[in-house]
Short mmCIF file of C-alpha atoms and ligand atoms in Angstrom, two decimals:
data_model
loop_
_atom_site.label_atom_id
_atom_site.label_comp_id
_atom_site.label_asym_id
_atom_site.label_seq_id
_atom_site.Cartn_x
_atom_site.Cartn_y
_atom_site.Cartn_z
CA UNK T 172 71.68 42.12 -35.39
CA UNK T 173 70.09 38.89 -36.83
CA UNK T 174 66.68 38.39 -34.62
CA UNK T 175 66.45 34.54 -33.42
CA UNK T 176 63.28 32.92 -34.43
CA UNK T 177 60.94 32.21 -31.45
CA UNK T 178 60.09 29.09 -32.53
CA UNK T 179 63.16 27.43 -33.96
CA UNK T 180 62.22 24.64 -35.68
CA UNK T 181 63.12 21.38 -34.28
CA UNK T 182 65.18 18.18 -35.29
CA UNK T 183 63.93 15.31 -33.13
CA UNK T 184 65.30 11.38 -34.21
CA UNK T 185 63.25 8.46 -33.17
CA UNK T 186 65.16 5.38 -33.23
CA UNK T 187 63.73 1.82 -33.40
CA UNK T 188 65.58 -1.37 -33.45
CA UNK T 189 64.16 -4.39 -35.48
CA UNK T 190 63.09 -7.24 -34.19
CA UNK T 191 65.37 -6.31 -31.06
CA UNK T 192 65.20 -9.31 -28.94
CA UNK T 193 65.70 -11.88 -31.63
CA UNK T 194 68.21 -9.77 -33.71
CA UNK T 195 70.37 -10.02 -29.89
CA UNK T 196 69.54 -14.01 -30.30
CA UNK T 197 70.25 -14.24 -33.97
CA UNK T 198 73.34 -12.22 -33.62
CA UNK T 199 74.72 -14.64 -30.67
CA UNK T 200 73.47 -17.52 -32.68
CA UNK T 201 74.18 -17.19 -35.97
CA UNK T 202 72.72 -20.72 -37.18
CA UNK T 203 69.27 -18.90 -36.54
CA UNK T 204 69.54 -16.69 -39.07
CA UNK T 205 67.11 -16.84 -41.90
CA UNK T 206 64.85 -19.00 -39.93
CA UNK T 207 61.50 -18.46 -37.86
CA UNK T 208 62.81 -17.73 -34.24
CA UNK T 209 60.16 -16.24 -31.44
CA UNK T 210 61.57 -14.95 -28.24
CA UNK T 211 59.40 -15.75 -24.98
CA UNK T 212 58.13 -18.12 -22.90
CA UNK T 213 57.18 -21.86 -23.47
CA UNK T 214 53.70 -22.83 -25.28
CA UNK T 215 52.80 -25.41 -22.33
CA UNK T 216 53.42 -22.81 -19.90
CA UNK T 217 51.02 -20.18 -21.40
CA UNK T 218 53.62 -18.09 -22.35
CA UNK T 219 53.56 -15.42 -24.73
CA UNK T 220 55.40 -14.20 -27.65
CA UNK T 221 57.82 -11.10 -26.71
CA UNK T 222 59.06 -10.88 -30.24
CA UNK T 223 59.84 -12.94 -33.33
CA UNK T 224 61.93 -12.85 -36.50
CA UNK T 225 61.12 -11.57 -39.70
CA UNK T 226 60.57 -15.31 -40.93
CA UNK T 227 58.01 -15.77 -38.67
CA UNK T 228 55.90 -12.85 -38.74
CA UNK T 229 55.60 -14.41 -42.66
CA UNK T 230 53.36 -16.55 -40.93
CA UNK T 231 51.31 -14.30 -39.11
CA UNK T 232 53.08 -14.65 -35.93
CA UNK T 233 53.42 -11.21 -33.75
CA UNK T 234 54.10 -9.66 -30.35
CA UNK T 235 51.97 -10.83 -27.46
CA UNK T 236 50.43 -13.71 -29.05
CA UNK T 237 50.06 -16.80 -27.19
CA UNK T 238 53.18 -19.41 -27.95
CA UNK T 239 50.78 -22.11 -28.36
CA UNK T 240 48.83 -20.32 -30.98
CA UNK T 241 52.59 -19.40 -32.68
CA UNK T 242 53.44 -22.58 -32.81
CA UNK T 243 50.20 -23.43 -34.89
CA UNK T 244 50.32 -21.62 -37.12
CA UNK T 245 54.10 -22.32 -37.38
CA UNK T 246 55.10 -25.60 -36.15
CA UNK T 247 58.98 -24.93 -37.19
CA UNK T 248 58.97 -22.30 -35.01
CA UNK T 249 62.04 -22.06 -33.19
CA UNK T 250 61.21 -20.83 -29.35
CA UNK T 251 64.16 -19.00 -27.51
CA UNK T 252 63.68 -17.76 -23.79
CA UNK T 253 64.60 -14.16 -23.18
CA UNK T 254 67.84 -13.14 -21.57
CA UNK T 255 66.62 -9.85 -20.39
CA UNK T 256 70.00 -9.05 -18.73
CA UNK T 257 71.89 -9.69 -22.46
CA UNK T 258 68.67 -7.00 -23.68
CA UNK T 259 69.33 -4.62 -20.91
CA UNK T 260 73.05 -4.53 -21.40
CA UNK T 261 72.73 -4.05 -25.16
CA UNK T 262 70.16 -1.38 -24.96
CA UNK T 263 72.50 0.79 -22.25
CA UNK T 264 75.33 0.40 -24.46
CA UNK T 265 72.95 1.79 -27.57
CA UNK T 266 72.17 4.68 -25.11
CA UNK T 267 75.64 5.15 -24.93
CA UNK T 268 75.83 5.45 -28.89
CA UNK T 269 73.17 8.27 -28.63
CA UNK T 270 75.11 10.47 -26.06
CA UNK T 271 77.79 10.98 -28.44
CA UNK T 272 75.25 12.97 -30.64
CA UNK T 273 73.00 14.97 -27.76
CA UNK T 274 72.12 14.35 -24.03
CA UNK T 275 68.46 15.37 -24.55
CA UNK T 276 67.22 11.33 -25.32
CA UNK T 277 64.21 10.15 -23.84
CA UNK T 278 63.99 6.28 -23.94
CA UNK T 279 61.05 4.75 -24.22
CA UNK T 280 61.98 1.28 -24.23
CA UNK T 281 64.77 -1.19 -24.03
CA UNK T 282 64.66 -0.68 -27.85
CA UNK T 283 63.75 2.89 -28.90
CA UNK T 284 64.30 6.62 -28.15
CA UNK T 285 63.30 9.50 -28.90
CA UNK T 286 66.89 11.97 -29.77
CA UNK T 287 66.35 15.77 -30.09
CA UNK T 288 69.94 16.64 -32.22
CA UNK T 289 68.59 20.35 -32.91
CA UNK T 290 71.46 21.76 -31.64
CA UNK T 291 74.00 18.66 -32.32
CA UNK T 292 76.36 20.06 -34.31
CA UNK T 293 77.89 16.80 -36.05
CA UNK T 294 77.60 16.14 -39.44
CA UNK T 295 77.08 19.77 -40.13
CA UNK T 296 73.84 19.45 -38.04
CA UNK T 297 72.09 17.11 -40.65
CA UNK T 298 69.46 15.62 -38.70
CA UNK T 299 69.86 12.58 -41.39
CA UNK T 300 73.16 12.63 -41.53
CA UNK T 301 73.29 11.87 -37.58
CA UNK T 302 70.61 9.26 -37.60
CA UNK T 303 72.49 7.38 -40.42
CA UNK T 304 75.74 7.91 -38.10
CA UNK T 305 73.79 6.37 -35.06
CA UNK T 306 72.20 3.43 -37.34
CA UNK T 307 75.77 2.64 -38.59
CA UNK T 308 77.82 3.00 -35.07
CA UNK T 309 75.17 0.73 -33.76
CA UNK T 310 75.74 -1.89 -36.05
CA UNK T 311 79.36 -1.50 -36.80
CA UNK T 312 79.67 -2.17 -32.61
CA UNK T 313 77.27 -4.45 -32.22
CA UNK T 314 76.00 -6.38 -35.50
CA UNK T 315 72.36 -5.34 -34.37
CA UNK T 316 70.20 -3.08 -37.21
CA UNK T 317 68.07 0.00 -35.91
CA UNK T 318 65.53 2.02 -38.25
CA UNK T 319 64.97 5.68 -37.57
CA UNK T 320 62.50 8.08 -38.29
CA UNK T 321 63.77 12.19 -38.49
CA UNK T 322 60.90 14.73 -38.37
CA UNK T 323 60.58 18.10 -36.79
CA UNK T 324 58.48 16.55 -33.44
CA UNK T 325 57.91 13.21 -31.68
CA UNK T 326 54.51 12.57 -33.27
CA UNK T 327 56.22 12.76 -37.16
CA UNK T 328 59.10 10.79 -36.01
CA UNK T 329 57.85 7.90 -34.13
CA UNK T 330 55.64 7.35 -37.78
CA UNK T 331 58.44 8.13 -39.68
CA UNK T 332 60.92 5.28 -38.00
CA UNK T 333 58.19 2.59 -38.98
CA UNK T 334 58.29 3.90 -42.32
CA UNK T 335 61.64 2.11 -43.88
CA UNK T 336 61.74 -0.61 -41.51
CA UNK T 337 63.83 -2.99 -41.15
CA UNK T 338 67.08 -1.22 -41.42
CA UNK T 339 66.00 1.89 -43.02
CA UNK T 340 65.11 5.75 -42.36
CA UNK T 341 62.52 8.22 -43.32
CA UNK T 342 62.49 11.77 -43.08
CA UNK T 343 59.44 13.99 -43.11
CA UNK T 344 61.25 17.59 -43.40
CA UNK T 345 58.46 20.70 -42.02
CA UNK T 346 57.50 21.60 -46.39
CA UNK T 347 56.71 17.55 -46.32
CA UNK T 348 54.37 17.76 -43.60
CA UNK T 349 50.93 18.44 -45.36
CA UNK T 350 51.31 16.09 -47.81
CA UNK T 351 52.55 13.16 -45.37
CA UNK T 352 50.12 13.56 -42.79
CA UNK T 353 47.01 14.47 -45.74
CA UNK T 354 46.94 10.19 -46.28
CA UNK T 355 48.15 9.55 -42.97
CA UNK T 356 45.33 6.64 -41.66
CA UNK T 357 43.84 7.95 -38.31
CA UNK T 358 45.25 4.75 -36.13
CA UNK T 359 48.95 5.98 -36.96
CA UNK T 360 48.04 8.20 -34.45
CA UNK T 361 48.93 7.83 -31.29
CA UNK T 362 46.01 7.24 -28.77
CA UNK T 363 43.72 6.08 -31.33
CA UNK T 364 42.88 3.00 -30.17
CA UNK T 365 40.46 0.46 -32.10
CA UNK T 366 37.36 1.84 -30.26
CA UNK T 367 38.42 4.98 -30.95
CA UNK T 368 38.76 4.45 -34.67
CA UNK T 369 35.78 2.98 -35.39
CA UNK T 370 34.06 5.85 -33.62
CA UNK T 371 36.36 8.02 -36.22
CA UNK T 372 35.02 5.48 -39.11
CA UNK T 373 31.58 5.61 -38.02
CA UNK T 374 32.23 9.65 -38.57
CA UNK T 375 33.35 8.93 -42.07
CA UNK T 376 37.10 9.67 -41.11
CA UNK T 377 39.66 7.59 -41.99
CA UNK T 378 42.72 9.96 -42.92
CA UNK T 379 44.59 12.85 -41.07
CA UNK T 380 43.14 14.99 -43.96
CA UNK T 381 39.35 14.00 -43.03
CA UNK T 382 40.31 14.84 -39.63
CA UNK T 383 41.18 18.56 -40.32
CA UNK T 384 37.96 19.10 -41.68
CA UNK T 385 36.37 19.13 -38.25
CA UNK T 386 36.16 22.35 -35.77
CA UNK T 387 38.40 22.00 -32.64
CA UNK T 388 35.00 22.15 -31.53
CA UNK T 389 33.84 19.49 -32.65
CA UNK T 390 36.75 17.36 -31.89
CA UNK T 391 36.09 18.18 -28.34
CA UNK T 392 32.06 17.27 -28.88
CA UNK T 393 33.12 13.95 -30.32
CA UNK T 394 36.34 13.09 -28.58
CA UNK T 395 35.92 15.09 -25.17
CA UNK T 396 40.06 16.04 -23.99
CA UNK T 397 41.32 14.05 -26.47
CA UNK T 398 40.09 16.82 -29.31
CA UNK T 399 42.60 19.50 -28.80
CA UNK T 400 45.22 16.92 -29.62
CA UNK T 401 43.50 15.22 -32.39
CA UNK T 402 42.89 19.18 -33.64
CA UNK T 403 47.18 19.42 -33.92
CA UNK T 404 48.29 16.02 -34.51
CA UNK T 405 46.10 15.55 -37.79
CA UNK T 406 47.99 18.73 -38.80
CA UNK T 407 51.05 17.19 -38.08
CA UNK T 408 51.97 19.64 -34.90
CA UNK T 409 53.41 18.30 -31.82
CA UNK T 410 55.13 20.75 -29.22
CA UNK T 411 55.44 17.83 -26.58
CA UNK T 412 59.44 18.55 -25.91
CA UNK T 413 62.01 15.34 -25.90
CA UNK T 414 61.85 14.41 -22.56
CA UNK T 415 65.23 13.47 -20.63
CA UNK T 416 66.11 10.36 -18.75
CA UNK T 417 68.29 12.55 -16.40
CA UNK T 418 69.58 9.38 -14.78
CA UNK T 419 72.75 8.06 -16.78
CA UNK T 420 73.43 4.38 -15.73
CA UNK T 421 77.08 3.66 -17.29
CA UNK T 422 79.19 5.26 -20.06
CA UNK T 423 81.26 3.07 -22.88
CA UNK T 424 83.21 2.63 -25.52
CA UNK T 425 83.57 -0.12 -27.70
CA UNK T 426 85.22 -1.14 -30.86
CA UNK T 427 84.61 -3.98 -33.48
CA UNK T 428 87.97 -4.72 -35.77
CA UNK T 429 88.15 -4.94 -39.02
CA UNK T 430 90.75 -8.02 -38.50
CA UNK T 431 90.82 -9.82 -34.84
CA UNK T 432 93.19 -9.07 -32.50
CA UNK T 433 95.15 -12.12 -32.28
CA UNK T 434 96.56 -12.35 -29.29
CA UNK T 435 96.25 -10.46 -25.62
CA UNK T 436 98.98 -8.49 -26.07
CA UNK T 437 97.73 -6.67 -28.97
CA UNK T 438 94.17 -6.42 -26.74
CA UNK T 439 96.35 -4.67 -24.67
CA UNK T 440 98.12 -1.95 -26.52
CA UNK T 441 94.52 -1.76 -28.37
CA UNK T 442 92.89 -0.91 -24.77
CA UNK T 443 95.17 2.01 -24.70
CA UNK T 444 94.08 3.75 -27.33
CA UNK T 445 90.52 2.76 -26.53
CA UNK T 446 91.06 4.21 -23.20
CA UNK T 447 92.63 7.65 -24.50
CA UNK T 448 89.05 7.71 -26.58
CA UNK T 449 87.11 6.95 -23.17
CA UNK T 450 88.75 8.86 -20.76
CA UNK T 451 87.88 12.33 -22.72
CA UNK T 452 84.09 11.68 -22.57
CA UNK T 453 83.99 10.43 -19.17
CA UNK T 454 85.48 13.37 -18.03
CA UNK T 455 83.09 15.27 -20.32
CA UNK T 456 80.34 13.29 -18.74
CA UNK T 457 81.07 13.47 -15.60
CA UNK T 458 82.13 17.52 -15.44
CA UNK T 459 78.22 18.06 -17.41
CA UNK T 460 76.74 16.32 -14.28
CA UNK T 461 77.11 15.04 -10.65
CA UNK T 462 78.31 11.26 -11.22
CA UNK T 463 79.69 8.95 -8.87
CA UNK T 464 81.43 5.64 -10.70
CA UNK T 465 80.30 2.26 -9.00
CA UNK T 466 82.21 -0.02 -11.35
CA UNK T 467 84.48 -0.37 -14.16
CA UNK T 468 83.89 -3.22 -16.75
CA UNK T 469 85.25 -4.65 -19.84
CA UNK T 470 83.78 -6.72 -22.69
CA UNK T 471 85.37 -9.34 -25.03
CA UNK T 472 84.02 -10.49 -27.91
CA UNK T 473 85.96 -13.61 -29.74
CA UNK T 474 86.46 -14.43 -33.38
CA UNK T 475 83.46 -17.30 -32.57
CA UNK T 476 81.19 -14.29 -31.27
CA UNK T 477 81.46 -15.75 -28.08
CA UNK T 478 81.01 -12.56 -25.33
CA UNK T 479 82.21 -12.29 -21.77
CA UNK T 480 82.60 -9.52 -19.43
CA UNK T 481 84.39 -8.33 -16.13
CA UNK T 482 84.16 -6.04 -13.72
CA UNK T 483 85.57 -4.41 -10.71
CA UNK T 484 84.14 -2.33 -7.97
CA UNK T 485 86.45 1.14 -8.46
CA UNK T 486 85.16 4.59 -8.10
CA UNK T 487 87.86 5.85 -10.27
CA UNK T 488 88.39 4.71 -13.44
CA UNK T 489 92.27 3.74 -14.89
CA UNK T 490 93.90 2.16 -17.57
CA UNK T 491 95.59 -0.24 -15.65
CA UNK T 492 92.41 -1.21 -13.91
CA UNK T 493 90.98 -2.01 -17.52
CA UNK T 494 94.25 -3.75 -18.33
CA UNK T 495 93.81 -6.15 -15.77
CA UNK T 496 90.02 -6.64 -16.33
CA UNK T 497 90.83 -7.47 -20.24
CA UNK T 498 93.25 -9.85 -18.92
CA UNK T 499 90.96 -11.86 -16.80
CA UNK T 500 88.24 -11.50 -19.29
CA UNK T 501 90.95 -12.76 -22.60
CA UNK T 502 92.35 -15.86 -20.29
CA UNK T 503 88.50 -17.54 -20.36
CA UNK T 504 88.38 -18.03 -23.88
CA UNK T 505 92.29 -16.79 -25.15
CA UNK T 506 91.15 -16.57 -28.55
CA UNK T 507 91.31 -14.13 -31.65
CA UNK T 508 88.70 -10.87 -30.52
CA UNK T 509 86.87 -9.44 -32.71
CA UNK T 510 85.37 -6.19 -30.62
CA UNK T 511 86.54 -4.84 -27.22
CA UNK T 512 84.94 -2.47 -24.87
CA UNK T 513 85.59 -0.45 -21.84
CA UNK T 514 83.11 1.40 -19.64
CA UNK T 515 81.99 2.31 -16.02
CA UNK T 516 79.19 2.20 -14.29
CA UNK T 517 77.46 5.55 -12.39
CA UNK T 518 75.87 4.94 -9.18
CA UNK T 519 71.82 5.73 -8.74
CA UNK T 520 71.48 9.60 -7.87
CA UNK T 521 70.47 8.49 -4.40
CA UNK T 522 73.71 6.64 -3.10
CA UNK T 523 75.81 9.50 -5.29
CA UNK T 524 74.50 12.03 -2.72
CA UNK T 525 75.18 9.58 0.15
CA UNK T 526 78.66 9.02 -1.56
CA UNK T 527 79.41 12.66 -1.52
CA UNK T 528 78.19 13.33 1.92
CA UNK T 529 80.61 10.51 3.03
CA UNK T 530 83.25 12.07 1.55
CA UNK T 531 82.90 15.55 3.39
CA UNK T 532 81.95 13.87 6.86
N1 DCP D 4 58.22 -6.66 -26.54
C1 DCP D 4 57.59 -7.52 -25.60
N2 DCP D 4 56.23 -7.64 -25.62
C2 DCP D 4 55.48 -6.96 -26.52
C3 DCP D 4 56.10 -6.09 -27.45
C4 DCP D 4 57.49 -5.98 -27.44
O1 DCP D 4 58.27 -8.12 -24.78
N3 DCP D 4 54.15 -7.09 -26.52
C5 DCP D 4 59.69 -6.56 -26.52
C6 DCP D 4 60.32 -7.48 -27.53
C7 DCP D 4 60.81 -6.58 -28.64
C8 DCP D 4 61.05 -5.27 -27.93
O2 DCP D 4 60.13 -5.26 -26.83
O3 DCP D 4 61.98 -7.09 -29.27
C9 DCP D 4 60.81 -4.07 -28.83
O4 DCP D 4 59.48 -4.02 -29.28
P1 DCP D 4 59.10 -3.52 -30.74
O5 DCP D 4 57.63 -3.29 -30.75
O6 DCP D 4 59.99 -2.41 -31.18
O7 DCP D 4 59.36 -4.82 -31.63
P2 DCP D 4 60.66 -5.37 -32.30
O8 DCP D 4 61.85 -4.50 -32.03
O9 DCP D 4 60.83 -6.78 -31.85
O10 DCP D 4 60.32 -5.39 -33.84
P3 DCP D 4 60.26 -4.19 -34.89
O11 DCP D 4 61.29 -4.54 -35.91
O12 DCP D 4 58.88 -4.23 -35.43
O13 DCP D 4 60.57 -2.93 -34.12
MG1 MG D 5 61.78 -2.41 -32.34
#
């Protein structure tokens, strides 16, 4: 009999979307594209900068920088106030995306995830292959890009997604390790703040490689707790496990078409088939853990990228219920539609018990 090895070697997939907030803006307002956009609130009202495009970090423009001061050093700058509910949405949907590879994701933003696919056994359980799958589902459903990182722990990955960005991925494979983190500068790592570094500088260590020429004892002398860590993460070791969000909010599906539907009849027969599609993993879903649906929703997207939604208050989810939703949501803008989705949404864990109890009282 084959012996299992004790430690099997991991596959964890940190994914990272660029420039999330004003990719969502640029992508429902296409005239924005190419130019310097920043997402947040006003420069006379001391707001700040939540994110900007491409174009403007060109001119030095970041996260967290006061508007005023953007808009100096930028005075084209285009200023858009976040629509965290658009964000929100997007980001659940993009969770959705990940379930179809594993359920052990650990989000640690609206915008990025850690994914451990060890034992996803898609695309013959290439841990590349399945972040290029994710990166291209996201934007074939929703025009957004996402850069991932692929390494055998969180530490590698969460470099590695940085790596290729925008719209790119990097993967450090375990014989890659040494020689990745041997140049790897000592702020990559996380918890080494700017005080920190300058301690590290003042040291004469600048690179993962100076790093692993100190003693875990001396670590600890210089760096008190924070030692033991620095003593595996400049080695590239990380056991910390992928931590799961047990709480699933809503499940969809969505599709974007090649041509646009044309008309609501063919939205209709297309819902069918989308439904067939949906109805598997919700059951899937649903059998894996104790979920109570609150809601069932659609979404429309027109030919003018135009997007509207509808929803309905069912804790069973039908085809004709989505029939009628796609109906009411096609009649607002009756247009060509260019994606449609259907999905439900799970009650919080707290009112699911209450549900259930309700239903044996
Ligand atoms: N964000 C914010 N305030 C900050 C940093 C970020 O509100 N100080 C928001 C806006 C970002 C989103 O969080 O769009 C994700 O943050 P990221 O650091 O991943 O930045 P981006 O996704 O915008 O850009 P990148 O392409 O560098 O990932
Ligand atoms: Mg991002």
């Amino acid at each position: 009999m084959v012996q299992q090895p004790e430690h099997k070697q991991r596959k964890i997939i940190h994914i990272d979307m660029d420039c999330f907030y004003a990719a969502v803006e640029t992508r429902e307002n296409p005239q924005l594209k190419g130019k310097p956009i920043a997402v947040g609130g006003q420069p006379d009202q001391r707001g700040v900068v939540a994110t900007c495009s491409y174009e403007a970090r060109a001119f030095g423009i970041h996260s967290a920088m006061p508007m005023a001061r953007a808009v100096k050093l930028c005075p084209q700058l285009i200023i858009i106030r976040s629509n965290m509910s658009l964000y929100q949405e997007i980001s659940q949907a993009i969770r959705d995306i990940f379930h179809r590879y594993t359920d052990i994701i650990q989000p640690l933003s609206l915008d990025e995830a850690f994914l451990d696919v060890s034992d996803c056994s898609l695309h013959k359980g290439s841990a590349t292959l399945i972040a290029q799958a994710i990166r291209n589902d996201i934007f074939q459903e929703h025009r957004l890009t996402a850069s991932a990182g692929i390494a055998p722990n969180k530490f590698l990955a969460k470099i590695a997604s940085d790596w290729n960005k925008p719209n790119g991925q990097f993967v450090i494979t375990p014989k890659a390790i040494d020689d990745f983190v041997r140049e790897l500068p000592v702020k990559k790592i996380f918890g080494v703040g700017k005080v920190t570094a300058q301690k590290m500088h003042k040291l004469g260590i600048h690179t993962c490689h100076d790093l692993q020429q100190f003693e875990l004892q001396q670590l600890s002398q210089h760096f008190g707790k924070f030692g033991g860590r620095l003593f595996q993460l400049c080695r590239g070791q990380d056991d910390r496990p992928v931590q799961v969000d047990s709480i699933r909010k809503s499940l969809s599906i969505e599709d974007t078409y090649r041509h646009d539907l044309p008309d609501l009849k063919t939205c209709l027969e297309e819902v069918e088939r989308l439904y067939t599609l949906f109805e598997v993993r919700l059951q899937k879903a649903m059998k894996k853990r104790n979920l109570v649906i609150k809601n069932c929703y659609v979404k429309v997207r027109f030919s003018d990228f135009s997007t509207t939604t509808a929803q309905h208050s069912a804790t069973k989810a039908n085809l004709q219920t989505f029939k009628k939703l796609i109906t009411t949501a096609w009649k607002r803008q009756q247009q060509a539609v260019r994606l449609l989705g259907v999905g439900v949404q799970f009650q919080p864990p707290e009112n699911a018990r209450q549900t259930e109890l309700d239903l044996f009282t």
